[in-house]
Short mmCIF file of C-alpha atoms in Angstrom, two decimals:
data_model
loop_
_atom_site.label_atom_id
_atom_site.label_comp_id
_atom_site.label_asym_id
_atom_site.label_seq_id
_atom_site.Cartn_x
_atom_site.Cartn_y
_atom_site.Cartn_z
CA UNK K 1 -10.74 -12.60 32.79
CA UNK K 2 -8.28 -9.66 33.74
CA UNK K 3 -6.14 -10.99 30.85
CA UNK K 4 -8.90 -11.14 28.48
CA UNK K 5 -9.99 -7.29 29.26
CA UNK K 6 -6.50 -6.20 29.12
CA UNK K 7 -5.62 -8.20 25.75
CA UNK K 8 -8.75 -7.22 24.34
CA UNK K 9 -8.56 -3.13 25.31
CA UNK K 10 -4.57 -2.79 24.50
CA UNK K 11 -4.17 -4.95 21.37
CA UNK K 12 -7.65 -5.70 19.50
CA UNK K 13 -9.70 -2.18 20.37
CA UNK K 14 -6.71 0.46 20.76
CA UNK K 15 -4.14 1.72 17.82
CA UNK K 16 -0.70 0.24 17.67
CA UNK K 17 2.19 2.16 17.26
CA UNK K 18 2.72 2.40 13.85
CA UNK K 19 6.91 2.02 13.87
CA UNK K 20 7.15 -1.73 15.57
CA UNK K 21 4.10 -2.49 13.05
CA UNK K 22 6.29 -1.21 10.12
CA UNK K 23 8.78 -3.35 10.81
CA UNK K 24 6.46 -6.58 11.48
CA UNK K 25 5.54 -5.59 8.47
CA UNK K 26 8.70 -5.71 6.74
CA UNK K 27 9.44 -9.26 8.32
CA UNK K 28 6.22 -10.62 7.06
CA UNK K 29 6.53 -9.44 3.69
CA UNK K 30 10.05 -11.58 3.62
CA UNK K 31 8.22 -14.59 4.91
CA UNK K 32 5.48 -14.14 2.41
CA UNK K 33 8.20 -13.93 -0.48
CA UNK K 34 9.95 -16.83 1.17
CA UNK K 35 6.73 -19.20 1.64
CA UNK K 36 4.47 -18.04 -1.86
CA UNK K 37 7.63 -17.22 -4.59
CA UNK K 38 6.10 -13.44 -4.83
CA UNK K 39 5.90 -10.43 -3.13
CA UNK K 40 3.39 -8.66 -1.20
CA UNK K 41 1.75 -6.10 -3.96
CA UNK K 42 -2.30 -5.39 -5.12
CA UNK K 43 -1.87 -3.18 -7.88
CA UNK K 44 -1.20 -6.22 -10.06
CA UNK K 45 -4.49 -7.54 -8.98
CA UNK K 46 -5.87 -4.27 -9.43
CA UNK K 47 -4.93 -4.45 -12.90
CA UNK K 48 -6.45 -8.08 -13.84
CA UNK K 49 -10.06 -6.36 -12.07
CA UNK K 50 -10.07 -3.75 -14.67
CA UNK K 51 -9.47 -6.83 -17.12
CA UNK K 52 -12.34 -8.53 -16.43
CA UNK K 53 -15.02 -5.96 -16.31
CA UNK K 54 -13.64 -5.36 -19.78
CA UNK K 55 -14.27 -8.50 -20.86
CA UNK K 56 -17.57 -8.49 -19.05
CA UNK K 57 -17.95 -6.44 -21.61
CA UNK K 58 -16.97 -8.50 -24.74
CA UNK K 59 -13.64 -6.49 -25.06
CA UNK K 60 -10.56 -8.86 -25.90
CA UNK K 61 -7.86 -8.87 -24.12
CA UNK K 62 -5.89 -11.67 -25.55
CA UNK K 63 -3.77 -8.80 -27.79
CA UNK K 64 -2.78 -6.52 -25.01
CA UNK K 65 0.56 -6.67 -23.82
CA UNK K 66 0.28 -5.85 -20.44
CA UNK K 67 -1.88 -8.63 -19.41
CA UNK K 68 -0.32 -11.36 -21.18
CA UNK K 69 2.57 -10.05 -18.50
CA UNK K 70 0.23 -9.90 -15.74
CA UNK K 71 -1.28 -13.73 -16.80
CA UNK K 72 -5.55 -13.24 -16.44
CA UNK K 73 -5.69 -16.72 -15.81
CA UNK K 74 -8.02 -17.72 -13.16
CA UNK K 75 -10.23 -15.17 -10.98
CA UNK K 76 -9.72 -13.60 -7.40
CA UNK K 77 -10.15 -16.78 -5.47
CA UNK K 78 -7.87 -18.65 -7.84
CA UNK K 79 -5.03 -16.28 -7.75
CA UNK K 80 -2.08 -15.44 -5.18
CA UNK K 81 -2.63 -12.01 -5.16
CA UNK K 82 -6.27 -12.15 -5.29
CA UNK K 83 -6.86 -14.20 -2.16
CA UNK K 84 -3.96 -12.27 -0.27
CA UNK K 85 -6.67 -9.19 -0.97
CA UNK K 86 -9.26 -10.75 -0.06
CA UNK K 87 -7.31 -11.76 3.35
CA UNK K 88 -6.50 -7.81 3.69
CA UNK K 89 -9.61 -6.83 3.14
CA UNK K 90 -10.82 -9.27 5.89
CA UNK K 91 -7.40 -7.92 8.29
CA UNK K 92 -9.40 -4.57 7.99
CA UNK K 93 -12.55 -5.02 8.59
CA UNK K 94 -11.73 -6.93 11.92
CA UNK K 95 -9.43 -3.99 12.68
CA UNK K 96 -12.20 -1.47 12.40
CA UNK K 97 -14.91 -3.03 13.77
CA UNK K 98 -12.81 -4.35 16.89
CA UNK K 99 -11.97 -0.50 17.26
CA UNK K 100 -15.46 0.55 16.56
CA UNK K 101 -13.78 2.68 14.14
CA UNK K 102 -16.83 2.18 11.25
CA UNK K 103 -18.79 5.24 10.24
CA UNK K 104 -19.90 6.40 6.95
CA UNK K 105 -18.28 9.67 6.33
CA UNK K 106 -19.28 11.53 3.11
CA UNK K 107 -16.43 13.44 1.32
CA UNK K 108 -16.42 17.05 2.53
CA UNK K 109 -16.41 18.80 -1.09
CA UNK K 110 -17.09 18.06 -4.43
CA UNK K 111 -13.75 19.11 -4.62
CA UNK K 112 -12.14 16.05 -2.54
CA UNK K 113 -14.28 13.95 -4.72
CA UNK K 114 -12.23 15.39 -8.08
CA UNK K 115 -9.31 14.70 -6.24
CA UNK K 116 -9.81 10.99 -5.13
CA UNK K 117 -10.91 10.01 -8.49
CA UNK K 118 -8.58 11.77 -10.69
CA UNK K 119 -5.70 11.35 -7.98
CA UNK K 120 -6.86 8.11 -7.77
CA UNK K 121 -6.02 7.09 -11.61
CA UNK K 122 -3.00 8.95 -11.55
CA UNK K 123 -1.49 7.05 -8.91
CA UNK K 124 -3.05 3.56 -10.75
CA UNK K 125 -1.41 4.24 -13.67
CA UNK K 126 1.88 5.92 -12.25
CA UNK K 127 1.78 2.30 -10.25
CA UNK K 128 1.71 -0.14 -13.09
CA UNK K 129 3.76 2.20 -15.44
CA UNK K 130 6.56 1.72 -12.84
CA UNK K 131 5.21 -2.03 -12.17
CA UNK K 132 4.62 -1.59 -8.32
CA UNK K 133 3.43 0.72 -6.03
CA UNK K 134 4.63 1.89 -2.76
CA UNK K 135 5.03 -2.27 -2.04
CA UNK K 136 6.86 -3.70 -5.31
CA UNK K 137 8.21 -0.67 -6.27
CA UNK K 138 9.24 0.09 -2.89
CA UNK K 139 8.37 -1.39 0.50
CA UNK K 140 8.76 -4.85 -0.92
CA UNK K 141 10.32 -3.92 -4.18
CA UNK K 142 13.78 -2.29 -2.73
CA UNK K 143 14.31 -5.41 -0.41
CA UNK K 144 14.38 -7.65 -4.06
CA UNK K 145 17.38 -6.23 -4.99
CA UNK K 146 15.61 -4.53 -8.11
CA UNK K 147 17.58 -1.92 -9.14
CA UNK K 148 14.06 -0.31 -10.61
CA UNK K 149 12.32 0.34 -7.27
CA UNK K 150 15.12 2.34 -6.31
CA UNK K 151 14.47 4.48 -9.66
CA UNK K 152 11.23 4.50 -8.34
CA UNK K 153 11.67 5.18 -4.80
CA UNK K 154 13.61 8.54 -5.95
CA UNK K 155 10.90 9.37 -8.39
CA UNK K 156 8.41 8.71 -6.05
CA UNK K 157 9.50 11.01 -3.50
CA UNK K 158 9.78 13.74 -5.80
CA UNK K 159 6.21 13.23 -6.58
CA UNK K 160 4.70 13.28 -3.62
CA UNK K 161 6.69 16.34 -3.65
CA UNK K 162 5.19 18.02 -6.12
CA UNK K 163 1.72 16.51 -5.40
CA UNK K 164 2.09 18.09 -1.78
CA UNK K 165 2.63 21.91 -2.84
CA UNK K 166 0.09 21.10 -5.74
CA UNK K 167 -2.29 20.24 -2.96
CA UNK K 168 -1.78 23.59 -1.20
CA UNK K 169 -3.25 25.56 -4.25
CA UNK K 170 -6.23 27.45 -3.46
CA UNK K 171 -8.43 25.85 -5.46
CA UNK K 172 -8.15 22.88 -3.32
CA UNK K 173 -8.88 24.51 0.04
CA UNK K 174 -12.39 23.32 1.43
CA UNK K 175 -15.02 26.25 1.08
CA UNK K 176 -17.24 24.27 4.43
CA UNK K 177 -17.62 27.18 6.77
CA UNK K 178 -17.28 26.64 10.44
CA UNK K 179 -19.72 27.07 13.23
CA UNK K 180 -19.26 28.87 16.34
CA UNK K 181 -20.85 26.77 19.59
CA UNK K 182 -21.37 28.17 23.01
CA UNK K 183 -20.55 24.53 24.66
CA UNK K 184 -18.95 21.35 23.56
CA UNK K 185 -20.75 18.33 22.41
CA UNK K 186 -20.30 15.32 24.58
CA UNK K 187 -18.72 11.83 22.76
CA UNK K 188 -22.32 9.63 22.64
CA UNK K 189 -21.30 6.30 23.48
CA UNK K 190 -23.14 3.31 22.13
CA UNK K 191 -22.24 0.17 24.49
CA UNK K 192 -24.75 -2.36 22.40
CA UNK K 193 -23.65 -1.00 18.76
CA UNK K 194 -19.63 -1.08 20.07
CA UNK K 195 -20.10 -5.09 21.13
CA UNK K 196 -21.85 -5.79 17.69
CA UNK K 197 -19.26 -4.20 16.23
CA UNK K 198 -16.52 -6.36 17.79
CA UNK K 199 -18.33 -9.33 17.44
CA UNK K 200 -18.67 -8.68 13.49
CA UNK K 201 -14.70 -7.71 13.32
CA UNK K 202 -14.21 -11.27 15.41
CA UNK K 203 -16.22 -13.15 12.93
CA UNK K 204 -15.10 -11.69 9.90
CA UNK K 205 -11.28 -12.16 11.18
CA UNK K 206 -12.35 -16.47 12.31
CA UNK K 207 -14.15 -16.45 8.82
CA UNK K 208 -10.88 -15.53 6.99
CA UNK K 209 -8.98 -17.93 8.77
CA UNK K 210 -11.02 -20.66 8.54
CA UNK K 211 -11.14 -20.48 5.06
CA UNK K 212 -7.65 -20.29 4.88
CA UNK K 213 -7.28 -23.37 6.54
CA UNK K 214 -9.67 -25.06 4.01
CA UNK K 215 -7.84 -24.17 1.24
CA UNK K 216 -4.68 -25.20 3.01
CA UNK K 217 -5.86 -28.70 4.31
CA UNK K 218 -8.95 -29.34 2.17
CA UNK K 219 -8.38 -28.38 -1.20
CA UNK K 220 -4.24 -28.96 -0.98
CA UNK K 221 -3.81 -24.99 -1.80
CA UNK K 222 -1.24 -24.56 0.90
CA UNK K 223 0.31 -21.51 -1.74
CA UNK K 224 -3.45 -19.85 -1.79
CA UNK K 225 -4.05 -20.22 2.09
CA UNK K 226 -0.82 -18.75 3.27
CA UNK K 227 -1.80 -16.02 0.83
CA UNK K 228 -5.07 -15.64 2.89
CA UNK K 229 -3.43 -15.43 6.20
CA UNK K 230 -0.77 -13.62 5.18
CA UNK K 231 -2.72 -11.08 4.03
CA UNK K 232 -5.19 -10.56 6.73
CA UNK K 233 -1.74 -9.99 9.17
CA UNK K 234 -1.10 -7.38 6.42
CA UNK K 235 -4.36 -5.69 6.47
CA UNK K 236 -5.23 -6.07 10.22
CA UNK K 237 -1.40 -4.32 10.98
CA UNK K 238 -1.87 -1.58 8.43
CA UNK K 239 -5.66 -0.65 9.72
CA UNK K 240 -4.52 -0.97 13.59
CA UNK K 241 -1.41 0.90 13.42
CA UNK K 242 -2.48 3.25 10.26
CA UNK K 243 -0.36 3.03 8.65
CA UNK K 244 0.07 5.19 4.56
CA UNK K 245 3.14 5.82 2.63
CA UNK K 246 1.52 8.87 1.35
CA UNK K 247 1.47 10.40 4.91
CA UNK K 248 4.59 8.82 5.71
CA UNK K 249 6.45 11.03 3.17
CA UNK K 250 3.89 13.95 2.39
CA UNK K 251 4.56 14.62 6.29
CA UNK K 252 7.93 15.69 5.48
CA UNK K 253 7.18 18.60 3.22
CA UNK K 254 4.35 19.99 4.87
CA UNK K 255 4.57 19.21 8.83
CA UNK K 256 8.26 18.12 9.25
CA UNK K 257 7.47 14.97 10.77
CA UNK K 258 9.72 11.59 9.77
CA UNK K 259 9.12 9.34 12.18
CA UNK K 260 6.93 6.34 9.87
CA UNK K 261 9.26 7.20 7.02
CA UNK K 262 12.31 6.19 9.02
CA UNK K 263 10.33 3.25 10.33
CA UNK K 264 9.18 2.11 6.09
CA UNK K 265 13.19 2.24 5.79
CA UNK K 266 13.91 0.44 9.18
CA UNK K 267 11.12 -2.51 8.11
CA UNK K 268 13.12 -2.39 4.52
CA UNK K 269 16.12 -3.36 5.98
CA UNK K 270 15.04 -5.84 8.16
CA UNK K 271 13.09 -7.25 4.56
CA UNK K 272 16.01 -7.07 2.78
CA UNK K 273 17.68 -9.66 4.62
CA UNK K 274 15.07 -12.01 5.53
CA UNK K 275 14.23 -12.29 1.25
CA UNK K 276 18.36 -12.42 1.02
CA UNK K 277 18.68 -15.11 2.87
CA UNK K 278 15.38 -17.12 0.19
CA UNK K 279 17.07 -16.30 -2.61
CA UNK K 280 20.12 -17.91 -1.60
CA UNK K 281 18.45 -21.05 -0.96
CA UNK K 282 17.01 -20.76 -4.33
CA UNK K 283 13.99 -18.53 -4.33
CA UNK K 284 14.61 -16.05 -7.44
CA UNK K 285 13.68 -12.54 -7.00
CA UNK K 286 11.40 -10.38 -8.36
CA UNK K 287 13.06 -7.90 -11.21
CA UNK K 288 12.03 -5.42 -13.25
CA UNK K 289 13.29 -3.31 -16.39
CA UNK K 290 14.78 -0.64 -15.09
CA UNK K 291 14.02 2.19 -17.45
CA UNK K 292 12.62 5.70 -18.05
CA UNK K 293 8.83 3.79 -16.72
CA UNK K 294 10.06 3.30 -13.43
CA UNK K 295 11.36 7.29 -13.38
CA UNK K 296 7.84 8.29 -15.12
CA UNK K 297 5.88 6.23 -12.88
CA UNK K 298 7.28 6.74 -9.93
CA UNK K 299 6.77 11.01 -10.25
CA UNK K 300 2.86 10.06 -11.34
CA UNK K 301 2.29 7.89 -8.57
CA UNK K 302 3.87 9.92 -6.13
CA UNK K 303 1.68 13.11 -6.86
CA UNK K 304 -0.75 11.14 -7.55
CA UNK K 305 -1.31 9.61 -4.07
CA UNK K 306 -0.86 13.05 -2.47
CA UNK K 307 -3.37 14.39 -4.88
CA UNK K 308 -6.10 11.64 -3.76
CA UNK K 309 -5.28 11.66 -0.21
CA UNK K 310 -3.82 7.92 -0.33
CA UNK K 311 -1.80 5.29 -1.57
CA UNK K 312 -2.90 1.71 -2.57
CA UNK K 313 -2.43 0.57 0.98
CA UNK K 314 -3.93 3.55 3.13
CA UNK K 315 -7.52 3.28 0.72
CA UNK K 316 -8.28 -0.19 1.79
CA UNK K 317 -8.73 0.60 5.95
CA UNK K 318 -10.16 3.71 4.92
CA UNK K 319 -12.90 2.58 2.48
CA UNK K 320 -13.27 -0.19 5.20
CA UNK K 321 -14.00 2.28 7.84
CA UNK K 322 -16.91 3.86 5.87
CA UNK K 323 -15.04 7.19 4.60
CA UNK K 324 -16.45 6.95 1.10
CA UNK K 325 -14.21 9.56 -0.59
CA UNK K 326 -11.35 6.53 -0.68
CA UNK K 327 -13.97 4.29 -2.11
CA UNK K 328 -13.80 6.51 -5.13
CA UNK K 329 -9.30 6.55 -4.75
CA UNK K 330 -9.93 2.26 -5.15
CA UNK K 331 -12.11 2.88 -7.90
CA UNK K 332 -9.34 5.74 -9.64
CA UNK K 333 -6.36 2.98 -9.13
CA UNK K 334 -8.09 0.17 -10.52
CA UNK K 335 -9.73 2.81 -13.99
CA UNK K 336 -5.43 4.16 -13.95
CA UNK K 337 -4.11 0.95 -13.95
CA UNK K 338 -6.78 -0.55 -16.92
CA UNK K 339 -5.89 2.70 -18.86
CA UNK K 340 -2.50 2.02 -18.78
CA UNK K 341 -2.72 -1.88 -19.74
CA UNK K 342 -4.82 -0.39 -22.86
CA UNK K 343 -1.82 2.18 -23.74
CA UNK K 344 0.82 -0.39 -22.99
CA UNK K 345 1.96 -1.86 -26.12
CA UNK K 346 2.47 2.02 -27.55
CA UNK K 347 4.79 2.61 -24.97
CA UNK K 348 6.51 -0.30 -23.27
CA UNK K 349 9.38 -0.49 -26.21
CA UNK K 350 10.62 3.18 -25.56
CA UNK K 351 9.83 3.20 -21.75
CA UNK K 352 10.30 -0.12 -20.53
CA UNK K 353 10.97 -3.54 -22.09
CA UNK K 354 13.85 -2.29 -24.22
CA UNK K 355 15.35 -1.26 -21.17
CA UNK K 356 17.55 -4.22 -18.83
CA UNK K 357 16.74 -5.58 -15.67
CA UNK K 358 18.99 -4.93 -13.15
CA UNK K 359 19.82 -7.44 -10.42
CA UNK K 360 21.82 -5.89 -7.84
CA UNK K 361 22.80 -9.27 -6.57
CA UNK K 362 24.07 -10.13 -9.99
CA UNK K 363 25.58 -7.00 -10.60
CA UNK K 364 27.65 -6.83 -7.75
CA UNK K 365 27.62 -10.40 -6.22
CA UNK K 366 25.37 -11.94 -3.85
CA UNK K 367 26.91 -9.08 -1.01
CA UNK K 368 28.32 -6.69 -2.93
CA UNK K 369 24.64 -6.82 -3.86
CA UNK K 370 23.89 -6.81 -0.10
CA UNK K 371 26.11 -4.41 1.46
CA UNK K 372 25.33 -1.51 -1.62
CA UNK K 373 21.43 -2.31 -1.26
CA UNK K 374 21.97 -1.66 2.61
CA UNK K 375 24.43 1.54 1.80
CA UNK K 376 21.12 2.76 -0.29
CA UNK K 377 18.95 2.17 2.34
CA UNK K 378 20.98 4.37 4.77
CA UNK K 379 21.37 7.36 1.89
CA UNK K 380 18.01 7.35 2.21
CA UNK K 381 17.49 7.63 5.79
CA UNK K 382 19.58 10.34 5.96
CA UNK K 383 17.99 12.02 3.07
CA UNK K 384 14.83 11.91 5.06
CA UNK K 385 16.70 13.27 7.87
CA UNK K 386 18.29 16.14 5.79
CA UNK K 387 14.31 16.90 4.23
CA UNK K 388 13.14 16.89 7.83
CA UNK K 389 15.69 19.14 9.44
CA UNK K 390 15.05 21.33 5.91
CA UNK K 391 11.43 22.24 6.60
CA UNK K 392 12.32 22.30 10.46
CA UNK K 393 14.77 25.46 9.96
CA UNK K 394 12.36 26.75 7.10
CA UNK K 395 9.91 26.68 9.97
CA UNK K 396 12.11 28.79 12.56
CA UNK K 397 13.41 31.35 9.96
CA UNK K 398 9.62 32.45 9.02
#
């Protein structure tokens, strides 16, 4: 029983610390590549949503570019990256609910909501410009030897750069006036609502397994069910240890803290040689043109995230745990990424498919490729150092 209590209190209720689930992260996502052919992204998916409420609709897609790349065949439960969605989604609601971390929270401002939405399609549309988002173009992107997701990394950073001192601007400053008390409120604690609440999270997470084992055993899907259970480990490790790459490098600008930017680069690295070792065994990787979209997109999303408050990850726990205002940043990603399937074909010649893709492992051999993708990775360590230490001295000298 003492077990139980302690397993239950320490690893299902509490937070985990968000480095070691970084880099869990980081050797899942090669596993996934290793045991499904692709990599962990949603934007994609994202993408093909937009898609079919259009053609809920009666538009026709079967002209437009972007999703004869993408492939609309099938639905969400048909798809790879549709049922590894549905598995995160399921990852974060047991997270939440085991944490009786669920409230709805209304956004603060009708300013905030401005800033989800539009920030929201920025960042969609920044995403599938530069064909990934902070995962394909970068946490899972980088570790394919892409030569693109480092032209987005850059671009990206640079972004959320300029997203971070846009996001200072006055205009954006909440007008909600505080309220002196004489005496502190005490924490209300609701023993019967908290044990609901767990027992929800514990069904939702047995449901999603379950059904991953169906498709796995039943229906002979073992591609779609690893999908599932990969992706609830995704979404229960990003909800429990809270992990967003817009905080992860927004923090750097405007607090001077590093510490889950060093540990996205740290689970890179350990990535990159997990999917190394696949694709010598055969698995090919995942590359993409590596052009003046990947620069373009890259800047977009990265303001864009800052702008809504969250990246394509960080929205999914949140919207889980009742804070509405990232309901309306999922909604803004999927509207971005449908706007830019529609402008797609006027732009992909100049921006994109006219442009090569660049296979580091090709370029350079299989470890030339290696070694210079790990050389990169530790540039950009040390760039994050070099920003951190930056603001730090800004900080002293003011």
């Amino acid at each position: 029983m003492n077990f139980w209590q302690n397993f239950k209190r320490d690893i299902l209720v509490k937070f985990w610390a968000p480095i070691p689930a970084v880099i869990a992260l980081g050797i899942l996502s090669a596993y996934y590549f290793g045991l499904t052919g692709t990599y962990w992204a949603v934007t994609g998916e994202f993408t093909r949503w937009g898609g079919h409420v259009l053609e809920t609709f009666g538009v026709d897609l079967s002209t437009w570019g972007y999703y004869k790349i993408m492939n609309m065949d099938g639905n969400i439960f048909t798809r790879v990256d549709g049922v590894m969605i549905i598995g995160m989604f399921a990852g974060c609601i047991a997270a939440a609910f085991w944490g009786n971390n669920v409230k709805l929270r209304m956004p603060a401002s009708n300013i905030r909501i401005f800033q989800a939405l539009i920030g929201g399609i920025i960042a969609g549309f920044g995403a599938r410009l530069g064909m990934g988002c902070n995962l394909a173009s970068f946490f899972t992107g980088i570790p394919q030897f892409t030569f693109h997701a480092w032209m987005f990394t850059i671009a990206m950073i640079v972004g959320v750069y300029l997203g971070a001192k846009f996001s200072l601007l006055p205009f954006f400053q909440s007008k909600i006036k505080l309220q002196k008390v004489s005496c502190s409120k005490p924490l209300e604690k609701n023993e019967t609502k908290t044990k609901s609440l767990f027992t929800l999270g514990s069904f939702a997470f047995i449901a999603i397994i379950i059904w991953a084992l169906y498709l796995i055993f039943v229906q002979g899907s073992t591609k779609l069910g690893m999908a599932m259970l990969f992706g609830s480990a995704f979404g229960l490790a990003i909800a429990k240890a809270q992990i967003c790459f817009t905080s992860a490098f927004r923090d750097i600008f405007t607090t001077g803290r590093s510490e889950l930017a060093k540990g996205i680069v740290i689970g890179m690295a350990v990535a990159t040689l997990g999917v190394f070792s696949y694709i010598m065994i055969g698995q090919p990787p995942k590359i993409m043109w590596a052009g003046p979209n990947a620069i373009i997109g890259g800047i977009l999303f990265g303001f864009g995230i800052v702008l809504a408050g969250g990246c394509e990850c960080g929205w999914m726990y949140r919207a889980v745990e009742g804070q509405v205002h990232f309901w309306v940043v999922g909604i803004g990603n999927v509207i971005g990424a449908t706007l830019l399937a529609f402008v797609w074909d006027d732009l992909s010649l100049e921006l994109a498919t006219s442009w090569p893709k660049i296979n580091l492992l090709e370029v350079f051999g299989n470890y030339g490729g290696l070694f210079l993708n790990y050389g990169l990775l530790i540039l950009l360590f040390a760039l994050i150092l070099v920003l951190e230490k930056r603001y730090l001295n800004k900080s002293k000298n003011r």
